[in-house]
Short mmCIF file of C-alpha atoms and ligand atoms in Angstrom, two decimals:
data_model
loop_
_atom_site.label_atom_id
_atom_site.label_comp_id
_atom_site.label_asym_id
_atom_site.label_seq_id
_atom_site.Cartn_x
_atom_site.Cartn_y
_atom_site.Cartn_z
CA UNK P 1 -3.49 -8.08 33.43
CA UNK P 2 -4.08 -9.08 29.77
CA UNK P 3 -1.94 -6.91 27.22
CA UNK P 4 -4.24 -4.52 24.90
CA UNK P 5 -3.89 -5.25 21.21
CA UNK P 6 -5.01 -3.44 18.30
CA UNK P 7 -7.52 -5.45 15.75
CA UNK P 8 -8.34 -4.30 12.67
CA UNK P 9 -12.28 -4.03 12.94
CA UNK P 10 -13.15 -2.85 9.07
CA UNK P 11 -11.80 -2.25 6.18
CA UNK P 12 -13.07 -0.02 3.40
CA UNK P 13 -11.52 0.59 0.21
CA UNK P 14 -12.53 3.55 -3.05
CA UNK P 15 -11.42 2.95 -6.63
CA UNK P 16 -11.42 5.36 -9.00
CA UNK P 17 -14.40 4.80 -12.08
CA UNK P 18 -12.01 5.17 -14.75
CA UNK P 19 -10.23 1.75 -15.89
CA UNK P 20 -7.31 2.36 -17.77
CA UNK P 21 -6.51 -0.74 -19.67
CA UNK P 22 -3.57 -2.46 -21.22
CA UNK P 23 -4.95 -1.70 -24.70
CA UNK P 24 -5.57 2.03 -23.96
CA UNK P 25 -1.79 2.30 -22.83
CA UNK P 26 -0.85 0.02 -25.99
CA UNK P 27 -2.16 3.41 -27.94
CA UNK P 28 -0.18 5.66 -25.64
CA UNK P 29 3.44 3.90 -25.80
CA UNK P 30 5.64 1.55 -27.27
CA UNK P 31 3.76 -2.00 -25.43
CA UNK P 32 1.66 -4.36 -25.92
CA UNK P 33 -0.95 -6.22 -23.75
CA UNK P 34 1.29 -9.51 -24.22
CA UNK P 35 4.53 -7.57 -22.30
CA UNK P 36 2.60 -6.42 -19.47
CA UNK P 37 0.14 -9.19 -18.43
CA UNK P 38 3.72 -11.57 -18.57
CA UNK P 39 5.97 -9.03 -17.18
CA UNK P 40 4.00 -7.62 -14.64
CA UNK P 41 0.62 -9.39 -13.90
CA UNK P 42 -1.30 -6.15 -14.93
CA UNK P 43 -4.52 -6.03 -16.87
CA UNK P 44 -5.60 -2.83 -16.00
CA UNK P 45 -5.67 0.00 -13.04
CA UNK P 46 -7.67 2.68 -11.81
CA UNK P 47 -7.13 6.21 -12.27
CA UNK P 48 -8.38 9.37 -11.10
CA UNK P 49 -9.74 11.74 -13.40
CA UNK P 50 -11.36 15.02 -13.07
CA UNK P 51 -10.02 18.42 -11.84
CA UNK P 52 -9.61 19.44 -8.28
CA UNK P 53 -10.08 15.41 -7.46
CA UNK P 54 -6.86 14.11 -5.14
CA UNK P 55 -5.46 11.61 -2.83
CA UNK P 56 -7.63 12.64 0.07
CA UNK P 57 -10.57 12.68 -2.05
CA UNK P 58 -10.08 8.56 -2.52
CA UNK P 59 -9.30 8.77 0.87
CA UNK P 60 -12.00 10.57 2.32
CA UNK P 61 -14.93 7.97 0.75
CA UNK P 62 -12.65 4.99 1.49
CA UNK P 63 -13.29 6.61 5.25
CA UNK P 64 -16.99 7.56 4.85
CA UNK P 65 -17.46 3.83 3.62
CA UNK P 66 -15.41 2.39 6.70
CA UNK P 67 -17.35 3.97 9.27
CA UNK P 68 -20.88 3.61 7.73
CA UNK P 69 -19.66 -0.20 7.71
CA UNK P 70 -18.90 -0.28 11.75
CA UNK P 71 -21.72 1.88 12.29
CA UNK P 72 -19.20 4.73 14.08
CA UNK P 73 -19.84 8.51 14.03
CA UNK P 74 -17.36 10.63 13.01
CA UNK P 75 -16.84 12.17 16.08
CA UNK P 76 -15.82 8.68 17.74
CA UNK P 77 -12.27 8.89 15.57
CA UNK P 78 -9.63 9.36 18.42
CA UNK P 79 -6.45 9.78 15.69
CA UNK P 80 -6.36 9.25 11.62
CA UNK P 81 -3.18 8.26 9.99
CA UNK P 82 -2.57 8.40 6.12
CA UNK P 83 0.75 6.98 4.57
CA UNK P 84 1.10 8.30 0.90
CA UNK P 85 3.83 9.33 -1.63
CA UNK P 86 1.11 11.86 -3.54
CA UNK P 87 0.03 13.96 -0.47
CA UNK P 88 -2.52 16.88 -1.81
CA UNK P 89 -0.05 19.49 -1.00
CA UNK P 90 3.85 19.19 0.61
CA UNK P 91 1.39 20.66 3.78
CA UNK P 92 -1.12 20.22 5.55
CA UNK P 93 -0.79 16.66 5.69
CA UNK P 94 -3.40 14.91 3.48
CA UNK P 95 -4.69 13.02 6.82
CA UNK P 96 -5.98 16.66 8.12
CA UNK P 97 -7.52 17.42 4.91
CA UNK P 98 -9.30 13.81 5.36
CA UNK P 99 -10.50 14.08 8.70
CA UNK P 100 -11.88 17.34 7.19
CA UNK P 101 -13.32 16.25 4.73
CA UNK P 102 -15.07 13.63 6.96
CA UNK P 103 -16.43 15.68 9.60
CA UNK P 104 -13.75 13.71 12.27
CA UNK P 105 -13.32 16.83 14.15
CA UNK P 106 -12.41 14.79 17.94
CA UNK P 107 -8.73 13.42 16.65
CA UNK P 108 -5.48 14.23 15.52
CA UNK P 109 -4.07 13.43 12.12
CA UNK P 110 -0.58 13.35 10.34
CA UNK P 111 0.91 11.50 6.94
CA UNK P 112 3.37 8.75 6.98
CA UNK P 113 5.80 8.34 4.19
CA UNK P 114 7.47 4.37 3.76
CA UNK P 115 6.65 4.59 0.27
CA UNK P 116 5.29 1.08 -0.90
CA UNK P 117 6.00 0.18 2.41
CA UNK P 118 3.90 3.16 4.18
CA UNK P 119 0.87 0.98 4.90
CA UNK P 120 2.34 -1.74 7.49
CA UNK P 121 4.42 1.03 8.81
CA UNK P 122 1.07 3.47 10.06
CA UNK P 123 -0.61 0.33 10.92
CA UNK P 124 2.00 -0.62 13.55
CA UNK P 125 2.74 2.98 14.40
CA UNK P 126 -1.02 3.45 14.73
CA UNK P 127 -1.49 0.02 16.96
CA UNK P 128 0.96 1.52 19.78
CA UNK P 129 -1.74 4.01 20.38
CA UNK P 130 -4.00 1.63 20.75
CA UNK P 131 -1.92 -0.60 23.36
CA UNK P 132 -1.02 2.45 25.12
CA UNK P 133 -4.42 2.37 26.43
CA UNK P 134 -5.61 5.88 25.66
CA UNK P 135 -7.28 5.84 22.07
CA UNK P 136 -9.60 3.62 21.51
CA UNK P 137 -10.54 3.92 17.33
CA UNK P 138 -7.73 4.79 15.38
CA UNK P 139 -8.54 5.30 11.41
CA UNK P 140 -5.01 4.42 9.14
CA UNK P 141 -5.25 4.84 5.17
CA UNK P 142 -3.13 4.06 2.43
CA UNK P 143 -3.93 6.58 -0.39
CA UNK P 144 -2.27 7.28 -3.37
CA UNK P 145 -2.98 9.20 -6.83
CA UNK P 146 0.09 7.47 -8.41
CA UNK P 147 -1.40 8.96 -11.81
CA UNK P 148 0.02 12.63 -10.27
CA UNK P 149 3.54 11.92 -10.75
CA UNK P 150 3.72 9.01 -13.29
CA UNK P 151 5.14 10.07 -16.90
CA UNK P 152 2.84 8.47 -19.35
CA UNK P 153 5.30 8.42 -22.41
CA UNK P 154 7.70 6.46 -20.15
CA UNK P 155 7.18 2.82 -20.82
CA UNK P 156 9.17 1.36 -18.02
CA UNK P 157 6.56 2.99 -15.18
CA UNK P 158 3.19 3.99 -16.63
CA UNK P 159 2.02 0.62 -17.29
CA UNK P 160 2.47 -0.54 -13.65
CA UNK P 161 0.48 2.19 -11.19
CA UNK P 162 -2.70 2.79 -10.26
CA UNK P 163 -4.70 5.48 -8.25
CA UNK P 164 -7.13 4.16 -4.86
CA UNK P 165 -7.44 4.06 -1.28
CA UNK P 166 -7.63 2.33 1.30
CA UNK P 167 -9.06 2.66 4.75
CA UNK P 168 -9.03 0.15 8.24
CA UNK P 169 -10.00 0.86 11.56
CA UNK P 170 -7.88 -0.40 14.50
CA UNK P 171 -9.51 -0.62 18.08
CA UNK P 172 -8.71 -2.36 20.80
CA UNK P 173 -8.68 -6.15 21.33
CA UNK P 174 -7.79 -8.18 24.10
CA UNK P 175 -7.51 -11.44 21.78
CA UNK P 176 -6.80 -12.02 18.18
CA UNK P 177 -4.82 -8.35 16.56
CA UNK P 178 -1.25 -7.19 15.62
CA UNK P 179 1.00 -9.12 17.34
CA UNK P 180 4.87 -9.00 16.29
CA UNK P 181 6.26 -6.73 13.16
CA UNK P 182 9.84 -6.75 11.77
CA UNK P 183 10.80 -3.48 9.85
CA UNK P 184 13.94 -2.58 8.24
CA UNK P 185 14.59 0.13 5.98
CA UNK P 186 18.48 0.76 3.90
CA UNK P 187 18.66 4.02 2.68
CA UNK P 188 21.27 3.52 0.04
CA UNK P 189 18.26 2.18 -2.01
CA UNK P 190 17.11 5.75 -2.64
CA UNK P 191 19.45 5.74 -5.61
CA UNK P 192 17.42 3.10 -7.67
CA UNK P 193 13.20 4.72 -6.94
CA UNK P 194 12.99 7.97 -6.81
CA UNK P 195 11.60 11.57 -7.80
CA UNK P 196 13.93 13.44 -8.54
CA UNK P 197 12.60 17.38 -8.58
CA UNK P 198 10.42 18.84 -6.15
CA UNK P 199 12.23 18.48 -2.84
CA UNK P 200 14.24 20.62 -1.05
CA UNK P 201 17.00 18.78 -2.54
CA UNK P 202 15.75 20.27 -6.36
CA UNK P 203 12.71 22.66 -5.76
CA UNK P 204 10.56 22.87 -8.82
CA UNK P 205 12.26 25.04 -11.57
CA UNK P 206 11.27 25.25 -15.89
CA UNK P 207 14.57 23.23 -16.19
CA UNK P 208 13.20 20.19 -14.16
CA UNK P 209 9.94 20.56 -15.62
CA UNK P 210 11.90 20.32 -18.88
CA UNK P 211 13.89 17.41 -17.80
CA UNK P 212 10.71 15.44 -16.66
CA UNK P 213 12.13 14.86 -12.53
CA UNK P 214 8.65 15.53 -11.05
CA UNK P 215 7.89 11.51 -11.53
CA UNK P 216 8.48 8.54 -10.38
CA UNK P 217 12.24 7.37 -11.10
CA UNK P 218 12.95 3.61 -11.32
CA UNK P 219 15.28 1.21 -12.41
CA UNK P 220 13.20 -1.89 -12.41
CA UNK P 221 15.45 -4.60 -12.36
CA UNK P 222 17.27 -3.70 -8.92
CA UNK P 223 14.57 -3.04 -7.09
CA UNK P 224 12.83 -6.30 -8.29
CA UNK P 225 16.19 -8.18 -7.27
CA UNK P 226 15.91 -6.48 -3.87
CA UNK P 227 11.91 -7.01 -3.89
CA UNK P 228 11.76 -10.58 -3.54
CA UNK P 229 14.69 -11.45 -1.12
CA UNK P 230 14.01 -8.79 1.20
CA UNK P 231 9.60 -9.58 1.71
CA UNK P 232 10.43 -13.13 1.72
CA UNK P 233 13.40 -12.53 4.38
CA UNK P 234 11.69 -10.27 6.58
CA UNK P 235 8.73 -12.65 6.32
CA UNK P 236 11.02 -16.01 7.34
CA UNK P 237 12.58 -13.97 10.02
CA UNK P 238 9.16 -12.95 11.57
CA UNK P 239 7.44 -16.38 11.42
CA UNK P 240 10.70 -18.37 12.69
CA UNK P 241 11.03 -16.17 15.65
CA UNK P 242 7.30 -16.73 16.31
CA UNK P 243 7.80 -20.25 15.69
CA UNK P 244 5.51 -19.71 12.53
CA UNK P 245 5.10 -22.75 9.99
CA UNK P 246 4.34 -22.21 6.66
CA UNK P 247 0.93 -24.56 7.91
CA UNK P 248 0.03 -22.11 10.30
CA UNK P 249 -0.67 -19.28 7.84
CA UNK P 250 -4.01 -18.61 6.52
CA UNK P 251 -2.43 -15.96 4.22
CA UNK P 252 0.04 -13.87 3.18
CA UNK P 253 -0.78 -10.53 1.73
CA UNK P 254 2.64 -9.13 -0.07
CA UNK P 255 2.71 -5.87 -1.29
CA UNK P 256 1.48 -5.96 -5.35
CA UNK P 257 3.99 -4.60 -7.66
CA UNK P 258 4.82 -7.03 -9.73
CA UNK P 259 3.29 -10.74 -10.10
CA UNK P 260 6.40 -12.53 -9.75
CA UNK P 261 7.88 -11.05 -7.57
CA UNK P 262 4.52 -12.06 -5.14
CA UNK P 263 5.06 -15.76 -6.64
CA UNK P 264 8.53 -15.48 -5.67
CA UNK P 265 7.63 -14.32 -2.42
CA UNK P 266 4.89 -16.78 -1.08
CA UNK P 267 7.27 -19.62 -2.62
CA UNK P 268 10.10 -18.94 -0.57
CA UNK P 269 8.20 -18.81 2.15
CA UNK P 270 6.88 -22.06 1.63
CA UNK P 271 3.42 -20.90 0.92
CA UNK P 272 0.83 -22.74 -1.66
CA UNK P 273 -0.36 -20.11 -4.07
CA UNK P 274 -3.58 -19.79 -3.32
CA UNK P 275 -2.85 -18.84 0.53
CA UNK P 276 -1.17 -15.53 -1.39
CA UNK P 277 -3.39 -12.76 -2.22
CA UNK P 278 -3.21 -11.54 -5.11
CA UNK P 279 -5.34 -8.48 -6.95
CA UNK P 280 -2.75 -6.78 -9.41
CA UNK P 281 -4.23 -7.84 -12.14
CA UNK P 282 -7.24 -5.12 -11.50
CA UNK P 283 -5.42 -2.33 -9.73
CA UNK P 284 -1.53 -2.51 -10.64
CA UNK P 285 0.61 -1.38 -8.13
CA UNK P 286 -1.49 1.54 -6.05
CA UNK P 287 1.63 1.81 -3.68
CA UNK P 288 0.56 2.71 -0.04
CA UNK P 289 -3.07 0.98 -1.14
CA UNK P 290 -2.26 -2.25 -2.21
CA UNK P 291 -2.13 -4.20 1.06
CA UNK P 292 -5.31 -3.18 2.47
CA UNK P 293 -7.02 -3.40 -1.07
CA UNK P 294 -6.26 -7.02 -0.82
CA UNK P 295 -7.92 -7.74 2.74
CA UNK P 296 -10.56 -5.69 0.86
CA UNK P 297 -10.90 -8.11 -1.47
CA UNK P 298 -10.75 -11.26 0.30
CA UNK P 299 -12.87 -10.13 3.10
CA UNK P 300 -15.18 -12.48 2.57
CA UNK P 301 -12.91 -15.45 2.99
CA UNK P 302 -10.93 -14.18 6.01
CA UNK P 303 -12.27 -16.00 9.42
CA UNK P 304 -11.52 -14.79 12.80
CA UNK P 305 -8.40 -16.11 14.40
CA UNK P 306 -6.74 -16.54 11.12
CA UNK P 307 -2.68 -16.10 10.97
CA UNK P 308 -2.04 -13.06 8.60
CA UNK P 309 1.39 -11.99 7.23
CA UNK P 310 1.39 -8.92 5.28
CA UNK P 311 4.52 -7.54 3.59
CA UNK P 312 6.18 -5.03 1.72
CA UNK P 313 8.79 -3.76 -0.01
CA UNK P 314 9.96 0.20 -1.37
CA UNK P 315 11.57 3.03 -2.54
CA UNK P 316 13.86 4.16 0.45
CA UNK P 317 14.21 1.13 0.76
CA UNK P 318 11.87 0.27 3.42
CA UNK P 319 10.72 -3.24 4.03
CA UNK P 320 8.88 -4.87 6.23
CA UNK P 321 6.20 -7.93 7.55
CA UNK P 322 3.63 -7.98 10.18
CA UNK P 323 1.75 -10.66 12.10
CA UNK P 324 -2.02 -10.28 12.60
CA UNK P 325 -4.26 -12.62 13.85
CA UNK P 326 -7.65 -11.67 11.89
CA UNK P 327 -10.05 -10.37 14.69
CA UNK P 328 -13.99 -11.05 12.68
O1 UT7 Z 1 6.36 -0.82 -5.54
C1 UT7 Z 1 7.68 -0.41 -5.35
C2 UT7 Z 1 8.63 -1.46 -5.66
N1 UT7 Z 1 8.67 -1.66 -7.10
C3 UT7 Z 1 8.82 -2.88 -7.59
O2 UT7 Z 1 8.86 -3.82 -6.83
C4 UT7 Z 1 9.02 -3.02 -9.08
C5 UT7 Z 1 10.10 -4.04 -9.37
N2 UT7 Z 1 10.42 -4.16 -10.77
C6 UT7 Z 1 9.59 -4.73 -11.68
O3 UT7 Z 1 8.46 -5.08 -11.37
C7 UT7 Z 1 10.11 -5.00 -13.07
O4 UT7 Z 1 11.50 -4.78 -13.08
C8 UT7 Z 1 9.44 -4.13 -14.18
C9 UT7 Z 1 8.01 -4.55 -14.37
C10 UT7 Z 1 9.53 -2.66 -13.79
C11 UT7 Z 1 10.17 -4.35 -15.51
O5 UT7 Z 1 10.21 -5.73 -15.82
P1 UT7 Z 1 11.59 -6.44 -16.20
O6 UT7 Z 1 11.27 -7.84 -16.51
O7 UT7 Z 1 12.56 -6.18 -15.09
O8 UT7 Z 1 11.99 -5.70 -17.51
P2 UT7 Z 1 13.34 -4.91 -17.85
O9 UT7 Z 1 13.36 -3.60 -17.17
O10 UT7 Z 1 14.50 -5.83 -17.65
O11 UT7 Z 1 13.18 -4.69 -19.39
C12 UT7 Z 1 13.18 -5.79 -20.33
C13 UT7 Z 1 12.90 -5.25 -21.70
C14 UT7 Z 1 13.73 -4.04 -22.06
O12 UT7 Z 1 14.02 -4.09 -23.44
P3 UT7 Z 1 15.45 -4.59 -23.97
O13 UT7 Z 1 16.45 -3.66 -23.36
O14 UT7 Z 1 15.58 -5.99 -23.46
O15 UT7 Z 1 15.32 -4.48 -25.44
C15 UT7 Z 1 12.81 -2.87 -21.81
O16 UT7 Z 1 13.11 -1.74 -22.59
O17 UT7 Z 1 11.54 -4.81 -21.76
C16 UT7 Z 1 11.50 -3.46 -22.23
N3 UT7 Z 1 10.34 -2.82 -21.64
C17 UT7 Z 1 9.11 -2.86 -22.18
N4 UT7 Z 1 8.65 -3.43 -23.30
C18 UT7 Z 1 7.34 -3.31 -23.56
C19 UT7 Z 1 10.27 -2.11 -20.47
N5 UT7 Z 1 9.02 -1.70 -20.26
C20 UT7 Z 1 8.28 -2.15 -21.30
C21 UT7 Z 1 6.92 -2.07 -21.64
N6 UT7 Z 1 6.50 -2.64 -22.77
N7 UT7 Z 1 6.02 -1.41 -20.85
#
């Protein structure tokens, strides 16, 4: 009997209207245009504005728009998973509010949290449904409204995120699909990205209000160490024990924090630059978006049967690559 894989059969993404640019935040800090286009790749990001607008908003049209695509009712959806660091509330999980919000009243929905890593972590959760045999469209989003816990007098982080979503659908496939992941996650890592109020750990008080924990923490330099030799690691490991060349890859889709550290990445794995994608320059880094905002992007050019390696790296630290072969 053939084995049942999981394809990714659309992909819809939602971007915020408002572009905040590298001039605007040249008015807001101490930076300049020149700093963050070298240092980072960034030109400018999305971000969502508007009260009572949040993560599952973004997440809820990047949904609407992935089933009008594959012509699906709602009511087809046998399970929706959403991996995000800025759920709507601690609970429900944003995914409920989603499928809510959506009118997918036939499945069952929770959040994932991998941080940058989150996306490639519900896919591959979300494809051993699908192999098991018994759901047959499975919805997984990466959503984030980074703007919600980003200080925007530090200069070190507010230049770099951005607020979207992210939506594909997996069903079942008996040829091209996810075929072989490698995840790997060191928790020691917490100590260099991280929030640190609002937890159990620190519940919410006027003294960590005062001291600014409720955003993202991060010392940029060790993570970007850590960034580039553990996706370009993971992704060696994956292809050699799939007797991957460097030849054999259509793409590779890394994670998009930073632009060199997605140079860095695709050139130690032996990869020309333009097999990388690459879309930082319009989003920044929209953490549990980013890798499905790329296939977004270069939908167009992806053929069916193509080798795909996405990976990531994050705060935890969780890393990670997957092999896909592109299914349409
Ligand atoms: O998605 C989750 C995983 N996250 C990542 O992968 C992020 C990894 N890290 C990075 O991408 C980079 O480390 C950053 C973009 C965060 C920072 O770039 P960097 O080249 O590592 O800069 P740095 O932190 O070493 O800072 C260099 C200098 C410092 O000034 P001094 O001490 O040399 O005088 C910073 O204060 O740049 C200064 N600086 C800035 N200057 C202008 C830091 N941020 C800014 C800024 N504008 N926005």
């Amino acid at each position: 009997m053939t084995q049942i894989k999981a394809a990714i059969t659309a992909v819809h993404g939602h971007l915020p209207d408002y572009i905040l640019t590298n001039q605007e935040l040249e008015k807001m800090v101490d930076t300049t245009d020149e700093w963050i286009s070298t240092r980072t790749g960034i030109k400018e990001r999305r971000i969502l504005k508007g009260n009572g607008l949040a993560t599952s908003d973004m997440g809820a049209e990047a949904v609407k728009g992935l089933l009008k695509k594959r012509g699906i009712d709602p009511a087809e959806v046998d399970m929706l998973l959403c991996s995000t660091v800025t759920p709507d509330m601690k609970f429900p999980a944003t995914a409920n509010l989603i499928s809510h919000k959506t009118d997918i009243r036939n499945a069952f929905s929770y959040d994932m949290n991998a941080a940058c890593s989150g996306f490639i972590y519900a896919l591959v959760t979300a494809s051993k449904y699908i192999e098991s045999g018994r759901y047959k469209k499975v919805v997984v989003i990466g959503a984030d409204k980074m703007s919600s816990i980003v200080d925007y007098t530090d200069r070190q982080t507010c230049v770099i995120f951005g607020d979207a979503a992210c939506a594909v659908l997996l069903e079942p496939t008996e040829e091209n699909g996810i075929i072989d992941h490698e995840f790997e996650t060191d928790g020691a890592g917490y100590v260099h990205l991280h929030m640190k109020a609002g937890g159990s750990l620190k519940p919410p008080t006027y003294e960590t209000i005062d001291a600014r924990q409720h955003y993202v923490y991060q010392e940029g330099q060790a993570v970007f160490k850590f960034a580039v030799t553990k996706m370009a690691g993971v992704s060696v490991d994956l292809m050699q024990r799939n007797n991957l060349r460097a030849e054999d890859l259509a793409w590779v889709v890394p994670h998009q924090a930073n632009l060199r550290i997605i140079e860095a990445t695709g050139k130690r794995m032996g990869v020309p630059a333009d097999k990388v994608m690459v879309n930082i320059q319009k989003y920044g880094n929209t953490t549990n978006a980013t890798i499905p905002l790329c296939l977004w992007d270069y939908e167009n050019q992806l053929k069916k049967g193509d080798n795909i390696i996405l990976t990531a790296f994050g705060g935890g630290f969780t890393w990670g690559a997957v092999w896909l072969k592109w299914a349409y």
